[in-house]
Amino acid sequence: MDEGFCIIEFLDGPHGPLSDYIHIEANAAYATNAGIPNVIGQKLREMVPDEADAWIARYGHVLRTGEPIRFEQELVATGRYLELSAFRLGSAEDRLVAVLFKDATARRDAEEALRSLNETLEARVVEEIAERRAAEVALQRAQKMESIGKLTGGVAHDFNNLLQIVSGNLQLLQSDVIGNERAERRIANAMAGVQRGAKLASQLLAFGRRQPLEPKVVNAGRLVVGMEELLRRSIGEAIEMEMVVSGGLWNAFADPTQIENAILNLAINARDAMDGVGKLTIEVQNAFLDEEYAAKVSDILPGQFVMIAVSDTGCGIPPEIVDLVFEPFFTTKAEGKGSGLGLSMVYGFVKQSGGHVKIYSEVGEGTTLKIYLPRVHDSEDVAAGPELLDMSGGTETILVVEDDDEVRATVTELLRDLGYDVLTARDAASALPILESGVKIDLLFTDVVMPGPLRSPELARKAKERIPEIGILFTSGYTENAIVHGGRLDPHVSLLTKPYSRQMLAARIREALNKR
C-alpha cells in the first residue's frame, strides 16, 4: 500500500472554536485506507461522528502547540492499522495540519503472529518443564519406593524370624504353665506383642509393595456389604453409616483380604477424625480414568476401574500436609494414637494391585479417600465357606529347611510335639543330599529366603523330581521375588507367613500333607 497524506483545516462550529475540520487535500491512498471516497471538502463530524472528538483532540493539540506527533491507530471503518505523523503548517492562525501515514497492518499482524508464537513456545517450555519435573518426581518416588521396599524386605525377614522364635517358644511354654493364671496372663500379653509386631512388619511390606498378594476376581460391592456388621462394631453406635453400591457393578481383580483390611483401616481413621460422632459413607461404583487424567498422575494407566470411596464428616486434613498422609509413620493423630502405617498400607496394596488412590479433604468438612481397583471381565470367584482348620498332628516325616538356627530349633520342637518325625537342614544345598538319600520324606517345609547358590524354589523342583508324591510348603517373613511375581503368589504355591501360631502351623502342615 502506497504512503498517503492529507491536509486538514480546522473550523469553528456548534461545539465551539476549532471543534471540527475538513480535508482540503488528500491522495488516493488516504481514501483507500480510510475507506471514505470523495473525502475532500467533507467535515469530520459528518463523516465519523462517533470518532470525531478523538481525532479533533489529537490534531488540535498539534495545531495549538506546534509539536509534531507520531502514533499508531487502527481504523474502525477498514480495520487497517496505520502509522501516522502530524505537524502544523504555518502558524496556529492558519489552522492547517498535515498528516502523513503508511499502512502497518502487515507489520502489526506479523508482530502479533510472532508474539502468539512466542507465547505458544513459552507455554510449551513451561509444560515441558512441568512434565520433566513430574517425571523427576515420579522417578524419585519410584527410587524411594524401591529403597523402602528393599529396606522393609530385609527388616521384615529378620524381624519376623525373631518374632517366630519368640512366638514359638511362648507357645511351647504354654503347656508348662497350665493352671498358673499369672504366668498364662504374661504369656498372653507377650503373644499380643508378637501379633502387634507382625502387623507392623506386614504394614511395612504393604507400603513397600512387597507383600505376597493372592488376588481373586471379586465383586467389591458384595464384599463391602458383607463387612457391614464388622464396620458397625468398629466405628461405634454414635456414627451413622451409609453404604451406596451402584447397580451393574464390574468385577475387580485384587486380594479380597487386603481390600477388607484397607476398608477397615479407612473406617477406623474416619472414626478417629470424627471423634466418634458423625457420618461415614462407603460408596462402590464403576469408574473410568481417561488419558487426560492419567497423564496428570504418575504410575497409572487409563482404563476401567472399580472405585471404593470412604467419606467422613470429620475434621479434615490441612492442604499443606494432605500429600504426606501416605508416607510411612506420618500421622495426623496425637502422639501415641497411631502408627502412621494405616494409609501407607492402603496405598502400597492398591499400587501393588495396579490401582490408584486419590484423597480429597477440606478442613472442617471432612475427607474422602477413593480406591480404584482394575476391572476384569472374568466371572466372580466363588467364595469358599469358612475354612475348617485341621490342627491334628500326624506321624509323617517332614524335612525342615531353615537357615536360622533358633527358628529351626523352635519349629522342629513344635512339629515333634504334634507327633511328626522331623529331619532338618540349614540350607537348600545341605537339604538336597537328604532328599537323595532314599529316606522316606512326606513333606518339604522350607524357608524361602536362604543363603547359598541353590534357591528354595529350585530345591522344591528337585524334591518333586526325586519324590513325586512329596508335599511342599514354603514359609517366610519376606518372600523376595522367589515365589512372588508381579506382587502375586505363584500359582499352586502354598506359603505360611512368619510369624505363625502353633495352630496355623498344624493346620497348614496337615493341609499340605493331605493335598499330596
Short mmCIF file of C-alpha atoms in Angstrom, two decimals:
data_model
loop_
_atom_site.label_atom_id
_atom_site.label_comp_id
_atom_site.label_asym_id
_atom_site.label_seq_id
_atom_site.Cartn_x
_atom_site.Cartn_y
_atom_site.Cartn_z
CA MET A 1 0.00 0.00 0.00
CA ASP A 2 1.35 3.50 -1.01
CA GLU A 3 2.12 6.05 1.66
CA GLY A 4 -0.61 8.61 1.99
CA PHE A 5 -1.12 12.14 3.15
CA CYS A 6 -3.80 14.66 3.75
CA ILE A 7 -4.10 18.31 4.82
CA ILE A 8 -6.85 19.30 7.19
CA GLU A 9 -8.20 22.75 8.03
CA PHE A 10 -9.78 23.39 11.41
CA LEU A 11 -13.19 25.09 11.59
CA ASP A 12 -15.30 26.71 14.24
CA GLY A 13 -18.61 25.00 14.79
CA PRO A 14 -21.57 24.40 17.08
CA HIS A 15 -19.26 22.71 19.54
CA GLY A 16 -17.00 25.76 19.82
CA PRO A 17 -13.84 27.15 18.22
CA LEU A 18 -11.75 24.59 16.32
CA SER A 19 -14.37 21.93 17.03
CA ASP A 20 -14.32 20.38 13.53
CA TYR A 21 -12.13 20.13 10.46
CA ILE A 22 -12.35 19.42 6.74
CA HIS A 23 -9.95 17.67 4.38
CA ILE A 24 -8.70 20.19 1.84
CA GLU A 25 -6.25 17.84 0.18
CA ALA A 26 -5.68 14.03 0.16
CA ASN A 27 -4.15 11.45 -2.13
CA ALA A 28 -5.74 8.17 -3.31
CA ALA A 29 -4.00 6.12 -0.64
CA TYR A 30 -5.83 8.12 2.04
CA ALA A 31 -9.26 7.31 0.62
CA THR A 32 -8.35 3.64 0.28
CA ASN A 33 -7.09 3.32 3.86
CA ALA A 34 -9.78 5.46 5.46
CA GLY A 35 -12.49 3.81 3.43
CA ILE A 36 -14.04 7.19 2.62
CA PRO A 37 -14.08 8.17 -1.10
CA ASN A 38 -14.51 11.85 -2.14
CA VAL A 39 -13.15 13.00 1.20
CA ILE A 40 -12.19 16.48 0.01
CA GLY A 41 -14.44 19.15 1.49
CA GLN A 42 -16.22 16.86 3.95
CA LYS A 43 -16.49 17.79 7.62
CA LEU A 44 -15.13 15.18 10.03
CA ARG A 45 -18.13 15.23 12.35
CA GLU A 46 -20.40 14.43 9.42
CA MET A 47 -18.16 11.56 8.24
CA VAL A 48 -17.39 9.80 11.53
CA PRO A 49 -19.44 11.40 14.30
CA ASP A 50 -18.57 8.67 16.88
CA GLU A 51 -14.81 9.08 16.39
CA ALA A 52 -14.61 12.80 15.73
CA ASP A 53 -13.79 14.01 19.25
CA ALA A 54 -10.70 11.80 19.50
CA TRP A 55 -9.23 12.86 16.14
CA ILE A 56 -10.01 16.57 16.72
CA ALA A 57 -8.37 16.48 20.16
CA ARG A 58 -5.22 14.83 18.80
CA TYR A 59 -4.72 17.08 15.78
CA GLY A 60 -5.97 20.14 17.70
CA HIS A 61 -3.10 19.70 20.12
CA VAL A 62 -0.65 19.78 17.19
CA LEU A 63 -2.28 22.97 15.89
CA ARG A 64 -2.21 24.78 19.22
CA THR A 65 1.29 23.78 20.36
CA GLY A 66 3.12 23.28 17.10
CA GLU A 67 4.52 19.99 18.45
CA PRO A 68 4.56 17.15 15.88
CA ILE A 69 3.20 13.77 16.95
CA ARG A 70 3.68 10.19 15.85
CA PHE A 71 1.22 7.44 16.72
CA GLU A 72 -0.35 4.21 15.52
CA GLN A 73 -4.07 3.68 15.10
CA GLU A 74 -6.45 1.02 13.82
CA LEU A 75 -9.21 2.47 11.68
CA VAL A 76 -12.65 1.23 12.62
CA ALA A 77 -14.04 1.54 9.11
CA THR A 78 -11.42 -0.58 7.34
CA GLY A 79 -9.64 -2.47 10.11
CA ARG A 80 -6.29 -1.25 8.75
CA TYR A 81 -3.51 -0.43 11.16
CA LEU A 82 -1.71 2.80 10.29
CA GLU A 83 1.48 4.55 11.36
CA LEU A 84 0.67 8.30 11.38
CA SER A 85 2.58 11.51 11.95
CA ALA A 86 1.12 15.04 12.05
CA PHE A 87 2.66 18.52 12.08
CA ARG A 88 1.38 22.07 11.84
CA LEU A 89 1.60 24.06 8.57
CA GLY A 90 2.36 27.67 9.26
CA SER A 91 1.07 29.29 12.42
CA ALA A 92 -1.87 28.37 14.59
CA GLU A 93 -3.87 31.14 12.89
CA ASP A 94 -3.52 29.28 9.56
CA ARG A 95 -5.48 26.36 11.09
CA LEU A 96 -3.70 23.80 8.87
CA VAL A 97 -2.28 20.40 9.91
CA ALA A 98 -0.57 17.92 7.57
CA VAL A 99 -0.95 14.21 8.21
CA LEU A 100 1.38 11.54 6.76
CA PHE A 101 0.73 7.82 7.13
CA LYS A 102 1.61 4.37 5.89
CA ASP A 103 -0.14 1.03 6.20
CA ALA A 104 1.39 -1.04 9.05
CA THR A 105 -1.23 -3.78 9.03
CA ALA A 106 1.17 -6.44 7.73
CA ARG A 107 3.78 -5.48 10.32
CA ARG A 108 1.22 -5.49 13.10
CA ASP A 109 -0.09 -8.91 12.00
CA ALA A 110 3.45 -10.29 11.80
CA GLU A 111 4.25 -8.96 15.27
CA GLU A 112 1.06 -10.46 16.69
CA ALA A 113 1.82 -13.77 15.00
CA LEU A 114 5.35 -13.68 16.43
CA ARG A 115 4.02 -12.78 19.88
CA SER A 116 1.47 -15.59 19.67
CA LEU A 117 4.21 -17.99 18.57
CA ASN A 118 6.41 -16.87 21.46
CA GLU A 119 3.56 -17.33 23.90
CA THR A 120 2.92 -20.80 22.46
CA LEU A 121 6.59 -21.68 22.70
CA GLU A 122 6.76 -20.33 26.25
CA ALA A 123 3.69 -22.37 27.16
CA ARG A 124 5.28 -25.46 25.64
CA VAL A 125 8.52 -24.82 27.50
CA VAL A 126 6.60 -24.39 30.75
CA GLU A 127 4.63 -27.55 30.00
CA GLU A 128 7.78 -29.49 29.17
CA ILE A 129 9.46 -28.23 32.35
CA ALA A 130 6.38 -29.28 34.35
CA GLU A 131 6.35 -32.70 32.63
CA ARG A 132 10.08 -33.11 33.25
CA ARG A 133 9.63 -32.11 36.87
CA ALA A 134 6.73 -34.53 37.24
CA ALA A 135 8.85 -37.26 35.65
CA GLU A 136 11.69 -36.47 38.03
CA VAL A 137 9.32 -36.59 41.00
CA ALA A 138 7.90 -39.89 39.74
CA LEU A 139 11.42 -41.28 39.29
CA GLN A 140 12.44 -40.10 42.75
CA ARG A 141 9.31 -41.68 44.20
CA ALA A 142 9.97 -44.93 42.34
CA GLN A 143 13.57 -44.96 43.58
CA LYS A 144 12.35 -44.16 47.07
CA MET A 145 9.79 -46.98 46.87
CA GLU A 146 12.47 -49.37 45.64
CA SER A 147 14.77 -48.38 48.50
CA ILE A 148 11.98 -48.65 51.05
CA GLY A 149 10.97 -51.98 49.57
CA LYS A 150 14.48 -53.38 49.91
CA LEU A 151 14.83 -51.96 53.40
CA THR A 152 11.47 -53.24 54.62
CA GLY A 153 12.10 -56.60 52.97
CA GLY A 154 15.37 -57.07 54.79
CA VAL A 155 13.94 -55.80 58.07
CA ALA A 156 10.81 -57.95 57.73
CA HIS A 157 12.83 -61.09 57.05
CA ASP A 158 14.97 -60.75 60.18
CA PHE A 159 12.24 -59.22 62.32
CA ASN A 160 9.71 -61.94 61.50
CA ASN A 161 12.31 -64.62 62.21
CA LEU A 162 12.84 -63.07 65.65
CA LEU A 163 9.09 -62.91 66.21
CA GLN A 164 8.81 -66.56 65.17
CA ILE A 165 11.42 -67.56 67.77
CA VAL A 166 9.62 -65.60 70.50
CA SER A 167 6.18 -66.78 69.40
CA GLY A 168 7.20 -70.43 69.06
CA ASN A 169 8.87 -70.58 72.44
CA LEU A 170 5.95 -68.82 74.13
CA GLN A 171 3.59 -71.40 72.66
CA LEU A 172 5.84 -74.25 73.79
CA LEU A 173 5.92 -72.67 77.23
CA GLN A 174 2.13 -72.51 77.45
CA SER A 175 1.85 -76.22 78.14
CA ASP A 176 4.31 -75.88 81.05
CA VAL A 177 2.31 -73.19 82.86
CA ILE A 178 -1.21 -74.54 82.52
CA GLY A 179 -3.06 -73.69 85.70
CA ASN A 180 -0.71 -70.86 86.64
CA GLU A 181 -3.01 -67.93 85.94
CA ARG A 182 -0.33 -65.31 86.43
CA ALA A 183 2.10 -66.99 84.03
CA GLU A 184 -0.65 -67.63 81.48
CA ARG A 185 -1.59 -63.94 81.55
CA ARG A 186 2.01 -62.90 80.98
CA ILE A 187 2.37 -65.29 78.06
CA ALA A 188 -0.88 -63.94 76.59
CA ASN A 189 0.44 -60.37 76.88
CA ALA A 190 3.70 -61.37 75.23
CA MET A 191 1.82 -63.09 72.39
CA ALA A 192 -0.24 -59.92 71.87
CA GLY A 193 3.04 -58.04 71.48
CA VAL A 194 4.20 -60.58 68.89
CA GLN A 195 0.98 -60.05 66.95
CA ARG A 196 1.44 -56.28 67.01
CA GLY A 197 5.00 -56.68 65.76
CA ALA A 198 3.80 -58.99 62.97
CA LYS A 199 1.19 -56.44 61.95
CA LEU A 200 3.81 -53.70 61.88
CA ALA A 201 6.06 -55.77 59.60
CA SER A 202 3.09 -56.62 57.38
CA GLN A 203 2.17 -52.93 57.02
CA LEU A 204 5.75 -52.02 56.13
CA LEU A 205 5.80 -54.72 53.45
CA ALA A 206 2.44 -53.47 52.16
CA PHE A 207 3.72 -49.91 51.81
CA GLY A 208 6.91 -51.17 50.13
CA ARG A 209 4.72 -53.27 47.78
CA ARG A 210 6.50 -56.42 48.88
CA GLN A 211 3.66 -58.38 50.46
CA PRO A 212 2.59 -61.61 48.71
CA LEU A 213 -0.91 -60.96 47.35
CA GLU A 214 -3.47 -63.61 46.45
CA PRO A 215 -5.72 -61.69 44.06
CA LYS A 216 -9.12 -63.03 43.04
CA VAL A 217 -11.98 -61.85 40.87
CA VAL A 218 -14.21 -60.11 43.39
CA ASN A 219 -17.45 -58.17 43.44
CA ALA A 220 -16.40 -55.24 45.60
CA GLY A 221 -19.99 -54.28 46.33
CA ARG A 222 -20.82 -57.69 47.76
CA LEU A 223 -17.57 -57.68 49.73
CA VAL A 224 -18.28 -54.25 51.26
CA VAL A 225 -21.86 -55.14 52.18
CA GLY A 226 -20.56 -58.30 53.82
CA MET A 227 -18.36 -56.13 56.06
CA GLU A 228 -21.27 -54.06 57.40
CA GLU A 229 -21.55 -55.73 60.80
CA LEU A 230 -17.77 -55.66 61.35
CA LEU A 231 -17.61 -51.99 60.39
CA ARG A 232 -20.50 -51.02 62.65
CA ARG A 233 -18.80 -52.69 65.59
CA SER A 234 -15.53 -50.94 64.75
CA ILE A 235 -16.81 -47.36 64.39
CA GLY A 236 -19.30 -47.30 67.27
CA GLU A 237 -23.00 -46.57 67.59
CA ALA A 238 -22.67 -42.76 67.57
CA ILE A 239 -21.51 -42.74 63.93
CA GLU A 240 -24.13 -43.05 61.22
CA MET A 241 -23.02 -45.34 58.39
CA GLU A 242 -24.38 -45.44 54.85
CA MET A 243 -23.42 -47.86 52.08
CA VAL A 244 -24.11 -46.96 48.44
CA VAL A 245 -23.45 -49.75 45.94
CA SER A 246 -24.18 -48.99 42.27
CA GLY A 247 -26.05 -51.44 40.08
CA GLY A 248 -24.28 -53.18 37.21
CA LEU A 249 -21.04 -53.17 39.16
CA TRP A 250 -17.97 -54.56 37.38
CA ASN A 251 -15.71 -57.17 38.93
CA ALA A 252 -12.26 -56.20 40.18
CA PHE A 253 -9.07 -58.22 40.43
CA ALA A 254 -7.44 -57.85 43.85
CA ASP A 255 -6.73 -59.66 47.09
CA PRO A 256 -10.09 -59.67 48.95
CA THR A 257 -8.44 -59.92 52.36
CA GLN A 258 -6.36 -56.82 51.64
CA ILE A 259 -9.44 -54.96 50.35
CA GLU A 260 -11.16 -55.70 53.65
CA ASN A 261 -8.09 -54.58 55.62
CA ALA A 262 -7.92 -51.35 53.60
CA ILE A 263 -11.60 -50.51 54.12
CA LEU A 264 -11.38 -51.31 57.84
CA ASN A 265 -8.29 -49.08 58.16
CA LEU A 266 -10.07 -46.23 56.40
CA ALA A 267 -13.20 -46.65 58.52
CA ILE A 268 -11.18 -46.54 61.74
CA ASN A 269 -9.27 -43.46 60.52
CA ALA A 270 -12.63 -41.84 59.71
CA ARG A 271 -13.97 -42.70 63.17
CA ASP A 272 -10.95 -41.05 64.79
CA ALA A 273 -11.23 -37.98 62.52
CA MET A 274 -14.87 -37.56 63.60
CA ASP A 275 -14.01 -38.11 67.26
CA GLY A 276 -16.58 -40.88 67.38
CA VAL A 277 -19.55 -38.78 66.14
CA GLY A 278 -20.56 -38.10 62.53
CA LYS A 279 -21.40 -39.90 59.32
CA LEU A 280 -19.38 -42.50 57.42
CA THR A 281 -20.29 -43.14 53.80
CA ILE A 282 -18.91 -46.02 51.74
CA GLU A 283 -19.61 -45.97 48.00
CA VAL A 284 -18.80 -48.58 45.38
CA GLN A 285 -19.22 -47.77 41.70
CA ASN A 286 -17.72 -48.20 38.24
CA ALA A 287 -15.19 -45.59 37.12
CA PHE A 288 -13.20 -44.73 34.02
CA LEU A 289 -9.89 -42.89 34.25
CA ASP A 290 -9.21 -41.30 30.87
CA GLU A 291 -5.91 -40.45 29.22
CA GLU A 292 -6.09 -36.79 30.27
CA TYR A 293 -6.41 -37.78 33.93
CA ALA A 294 -3.74 -40.49 33.68
CA ALA A 295 -1.32 -38.01 32.09
CA LYS A 296 -1.50 -35.86 35.23
CA VAL A 297 -0.92 -38.78 37.58
CA SER A 298 2.21 -40.91 37.67
CA ASP A 299 2.10 -44.68 37.90
CA ILE A 300 -1.41 -45.20 36.49
CA LEU A 301 -2.70 -46.21 33.06
CA PRO A 302 -6.07 -45.08 31.70
CA GLY A 303 -8.83 -47.66 31.79
CA GLN A 304 -11.80 -49.07 33.65
CA PHE A 305 -11.77 -49.43 37.40
CA VAL A 306 -13.99 -50.30 40.33
CA MET A 307 -13.97 -47.37 42.74
CA ILE A 308 -14.44 -47.68 46.51
CA ALA A 309 -14.85 -44.32 48.28
CA VAL A 310 -14.79 -43.88 52.05
CA SER A 311 -16.03 -40.45 53.21
CA ASP A 312 -16.33 -38.91 56.66
CA THR A 313 -17.62 -35.68 58.15
CA GLY A 314 -14.57 -35.24 60.36
CA CYS A 315 -12.00 -32.53 60.96
CA GLY A 316 -10.38 -32.80 57.52
CA ILE A 317 -6.69 -32.54 56.64
CA PRO A 318 -4.85 -29.23 56.06
CA PRO A 319 -3.80 -28.80 52.40
CA GLU A 320 -0.13 -28.40 53.30
CA ILE A 321 0.05 -31.97 54.66
CA VAL A 322 -2.54 -33.81 52.59
CA ASP A 323 0.18 -35.09 50.22
CA LEU A 324 2.14 -36.53 53.15
CA VAL A 325 -0.54 -38.81 54.59
CA PHE A 326 0.61 -41.86 52.61
CA GLU A 327 4.18 -41.59 53.87
CA PRO A 328 5.12 -44.34 56.35
CA PHE A 329 4.99 -43.27 60.00
CA PHE A 330 3.37 -39.93 59.14
CA THR A 331 0.20 -39.43 61.15
CA THR A 332 -2.18 -36.57 61.84
CA LYS A 333 -3.24 -38.20 65.11
CA ALA A 334 -1.97 -37.23 68.53
CA GLU A 335 1.26 -38.80 69.72
CA GLY A 336 0.75 -42.41 70.70
CA LYS A 337 -2.62 -42.60 68.90
CA GLY A 338 -1.48 -44.07 65.60
CA SER A 339 1.45 -45.83 63.94
CA GLY A 340 1.26 -43.83 60.71
CA LEU A 341 1.13 -47.04 58.69
CA GLY A 342 -2.61 -47.46 58.04
CA LEU A 343 -2.85 -45.21 55.00
CA SER A 344 0.60 -46.17 53.73
CA MET A 345 -0.51 -49.82 53.84
CA VAL A 346 -3.64 -48.95 51.84
CA TYR A 347 -1.56 -47.00 49.32
CA GLY A 348 1.00 -49.78 48.90
CA PHE A 349 -1.62 -52.51 48.49
CA VAL A 350 -3.60 -50.55 45.88
CA LYS A 351 -0.50 -49.62 43.89
CA GLN A 352 0.78 -53.20 44.05
CA SER A 353 -2.62 -54.28 42.67
CA GLY A 354 -2.28 -51.96 39.66
CA GLY A 355 -4.76 -49.44 41.05
CA HIS A 356 -4.89 -45.80 42.08
CA VAL A 357 -5.58 -43.83 45.26
CA LYS A 358 -6.96 -40.29 45.43
CA ILE A 359 -7.65 -38.24 48.55
CA TYR A 360 -9.90 -35.17 48.85
CA SER A 361 -10.07 -33.24 52.10
CA GLU A 362 -11.25 -29.90 53.44
CA VAL A 363 -10.55 -28.67 56.93
CA GLY A 364 -13.73 -28.69 58.99
CA GLU A 365 -15.71 -30.50 56.29
CA GLY A 366 -14.27 -34.00 56.12
CA THR A 367 -12.27 -36.34 53.94
CA THR A 368 -12.96 -38.70 51.06
CA LEU A 369 -10.45 -41.34 50.04
CA LYS A 370 -11.05 -43.16 46.76
CA ILE A 371 -9.54 -46.53 45.88
CA TYR A 372 -9.51 -47.55 42.20
CA LEU A 373 -9.03 -51.27 41.53
CA PRO A 374 -8.54 -52.59 37.96
CA ARG A 375 -11.61 -54.06 36.29
CA VAL A 376 -11.63 -57.60 34.91
CA HIS A 377 -14.17 -59.24 32.62
CA ASP A 378 -13.95 -62.66 34.29
CA SER A 379 -16.71 -64.12 36.43
CA GLU A 380 -16.52 -63.62 40.16
CA ASP A 381 -14.59 -66.30 42.01
CA VAL A 382 -16.88 -68.34 44.20
CA ALA A 383 -16.09 -67.57 47.80
CA ALA A 384 -15.27 -70.61 49.87
CA GLY A 385 -17.10 -71.22 53.11
CA PRO A 386 -15.42 -70.72 56.46
CA GLU A 387 -12.15 -72.62 56.50
CA LEU A 388 -12.19 -75.56 58.89
CA LEU A 389 -8.66 -75.82 60.21
CA ASP A 390 -7.43 -79.36 60.73
CA MET A 391 -5.00 -78.88 63.61
CA SER A 392 -4.41 -82.53 64.28
CA GLY A 393 -0.84 -83.78 64.16
CA GLY A 394 0.47 -86.85 62.37
CA THR A 395 3.24 -89.37 62.10
CA GLU A 396 4.64 -88.42 58.70
CA THR A 397 8.23 -87.35 58.12
CA ILE A 398 8.92 -83.66 57.48
CA LEU A 399 12.15 -82.16 56.21
CA VAL A 400 12.57 -78.66 57.71
CA VAL A 401 14.97 -76.40 55.79
CA GLU A 402 15.71 -73.20 57.69
CA ASP A 403 18.93 -71.17 57.88
CA ASP A 404 18.16 -69.51 61.24
CA ASP A 405 19.29 -71.96 63.94
CA GLU A 406 16.85 -70.77 66.60
CA VAL A 407 13.86 -70.71 64.24
CA ARG A 408 14.79 -74.20 63.03
CA ALA A 409 15.05 -75.50 66.59
CA THR A 410 11.74 -73.95 67.62
CA VAL A 411 9.72 -75.20 64.64
CA THR A 412 11.30 -78.65 65.00
CA GLU A 413 10.09 -78.86 68.57
CA LEU A 414 6.61 -77.63 67.63
CA LEU A 415 6.32 -80.27 64.91
CA ARG A 416 7.59 -83.07 67.13
CA ASP A 417 5.01 -82.05 69.75
CA LEU A 418 2.43 -82.64 67.01
CA GLY A 419 3.76 -86.17 66.52
CA TYR A 420 5.76 -85.76 63.31
CA ASP A 421 9.20 -87.16 62.60
CA VAL A 422 11.45 -84.25 61.70
CA LEU A 423 14.66 -84.04 59.67
CA THR A 424 16.49 -80.71 59.42
CA ALA A 425 18.85 -78.89 57.10
CA ARG A 426 20.28 -75.39 57.38
CA ASP A 427 20.05 -74.52 53.66
CA ALA A 428 18.91 -75.88 50.31
CA ALA A 429 22.34 -77.29 49.41
CA SER A 430 22.50 -79.43 52.58
CA ALA A 431 18.85 -80.49 52.16
CA LEU A 432 19.42 -81.98 48.71
CA PRO A 433 21.58 -84.96 49.89
CA ILE A 434 18.86 -85.85 52.42
CA LEU A 435 16.26 -85.89 49.64
CA GLU A 436 18.56 -88.09 47.54
CA SER A 437 19.37 -90.49 50.39
CA GLY A 438 16.28 -92.63 49.93
CA VAL A 439 14.83 -91.74 53.32
CA LYS A 440 11.04 -91.54 53.17
CA ILE A 441 10.06 -87.88 53.31
CA ASP A 442 6.41 -86.81 53.14
CA LEU A 443 6.73 -83.03 53.24
CA LEU A 444 9.36 -80.40 52.47
CA PHE A 445 8.86 -77.40 54.76
CA THR A 446 11.35 -74.78 53.58
CA ASP A 447 12.13 -71.16 54.18
CA VAL A 448 12.04 -69.07 51.01
CA VAL A 449 14.99 -66.73 51.57
CA MET A 450 18.18 -68.60 52.44
CA PRO A 451 21.88 -68.20 51.69
CA GLY A 452 23.70 -70.39 49.19
CA PRO A 453 23.63 -70.99 45.44
CA LEU A 454 20.56 -73.26 45.49
CA ARG A 455 17.31 -71.36 45.84
CA SER A 456 14.25 -72.74 47.61
CA PRO A 457 12.01 -72.96 44.50
CA GLU A 458 14.75 -74.94 42.76
CA LEU A 459 15.06 -77.20 45.82
CA ALA A 460 11.30 -77.80 45.69
CA ARG A 461 11.53 -78.70 42.00
CA LYS A 462 14.36 -81.16 42.59
CA ALA A 463 12.45 -82.66 45.53
CA LYS A 464 9.45 -83.30 43.26
CA GLU A 465 11.69 -84.91 40.66
CA ARG A 466 13.12 -87.33 43.25
CA ILE A 467 9.98 -87.88 45.34
CA PRO A 468 6.95 -87.13 43.11
CA GLU A 469 4.44 -87.65 45.96
CA ILE A 470 6.17 -85.22 48.35
CA GLY A 471 4.23 -82.21 49.67
CA ILE A 472 5.73 -78.72 49.51
CA LEU A 473 5.07 -75.89 51.98
CA PHE A 474 7.07 -72.64 51.90
CA THR A 475 7.49 -70.30 54.85
CA SER A 476 8.98 -66.83 55.09
CA GLY A 477 8.86 -63.47 56.80
CA TYR A 478 9.63 -61.95 53.41
CA THR A 479 9.36 -63.82 50.11
CA GLU A 480 11.62 -61.60 47.99
CA ASN A 481 10.82 -62.49 44.36
CA ALA A 482 11.36 -66.22 44.70
CA ILE A 483 7.71 -67.34 44.72
CA VAL A 484 6.03 -63.95 44.25
CA HIS A 485 5.98 -62.28 40.83
CA GLY A 486 4.12 -59.10 39.93
CA GLY A 487 3.19 -58.87 43.59
CA ARG A 488 1.26 -62.14 43.38
CA LEU A 489 1.96 -65.53 44.85
CA ASP A 490 2.84 -68.01 42.10
CA PRO A 491 0.03 -70.44 41.16
CA HIS A 492 -0.21 -73.69 43.16
CA VAL A 493 2.27 -72.41 45.76
CA SER A 494 1.48 -72.79 49.47
CA LEU A 495 3.01 -70.21 51.78
CA LEU A 496 2.90 -69.96 55.57
CA THR A 497 3.91 -66.44 56.57
CA LYS A 498 6.04 -65.87 59.65
CA PRO A 499 5.38 -65.44 62.47
CA TYR A 500 2.76 -68.18 62.62
CA SER A 501 0.93 -69.76 65.53
CA ARG A 502 1.13 -73.40 66.57
CA GLN A 503 -2.48 -73.82 65.41
CA MET A 504 -1.80 -72.32 61.99
CA LEU A 505 1.37 -74.38 61.61
CA ALA A 506 -0.53 -77.56 62.42
CA ALA A 507 -3.33 -76.69 60.02
CA ARG A 508 -1.11 -75.74 57.07
CA ILE A 509 1.17 -78.76 57.54
CA ARG A 510 -1.86 -81.04 57.60
CA GLU A 511 -3.33 -79.31 54.55
CA ALA A 512 -0.09 -79.69 52.57
CA LEU A 513 0.17 -83.37 53.51
CA ASN A 514 -3.45 -84.05 52.56
CA LYS A 515 -3.02 -82.38 49.18
CA ARG A 516 -0.35 -84.81 48.07
#
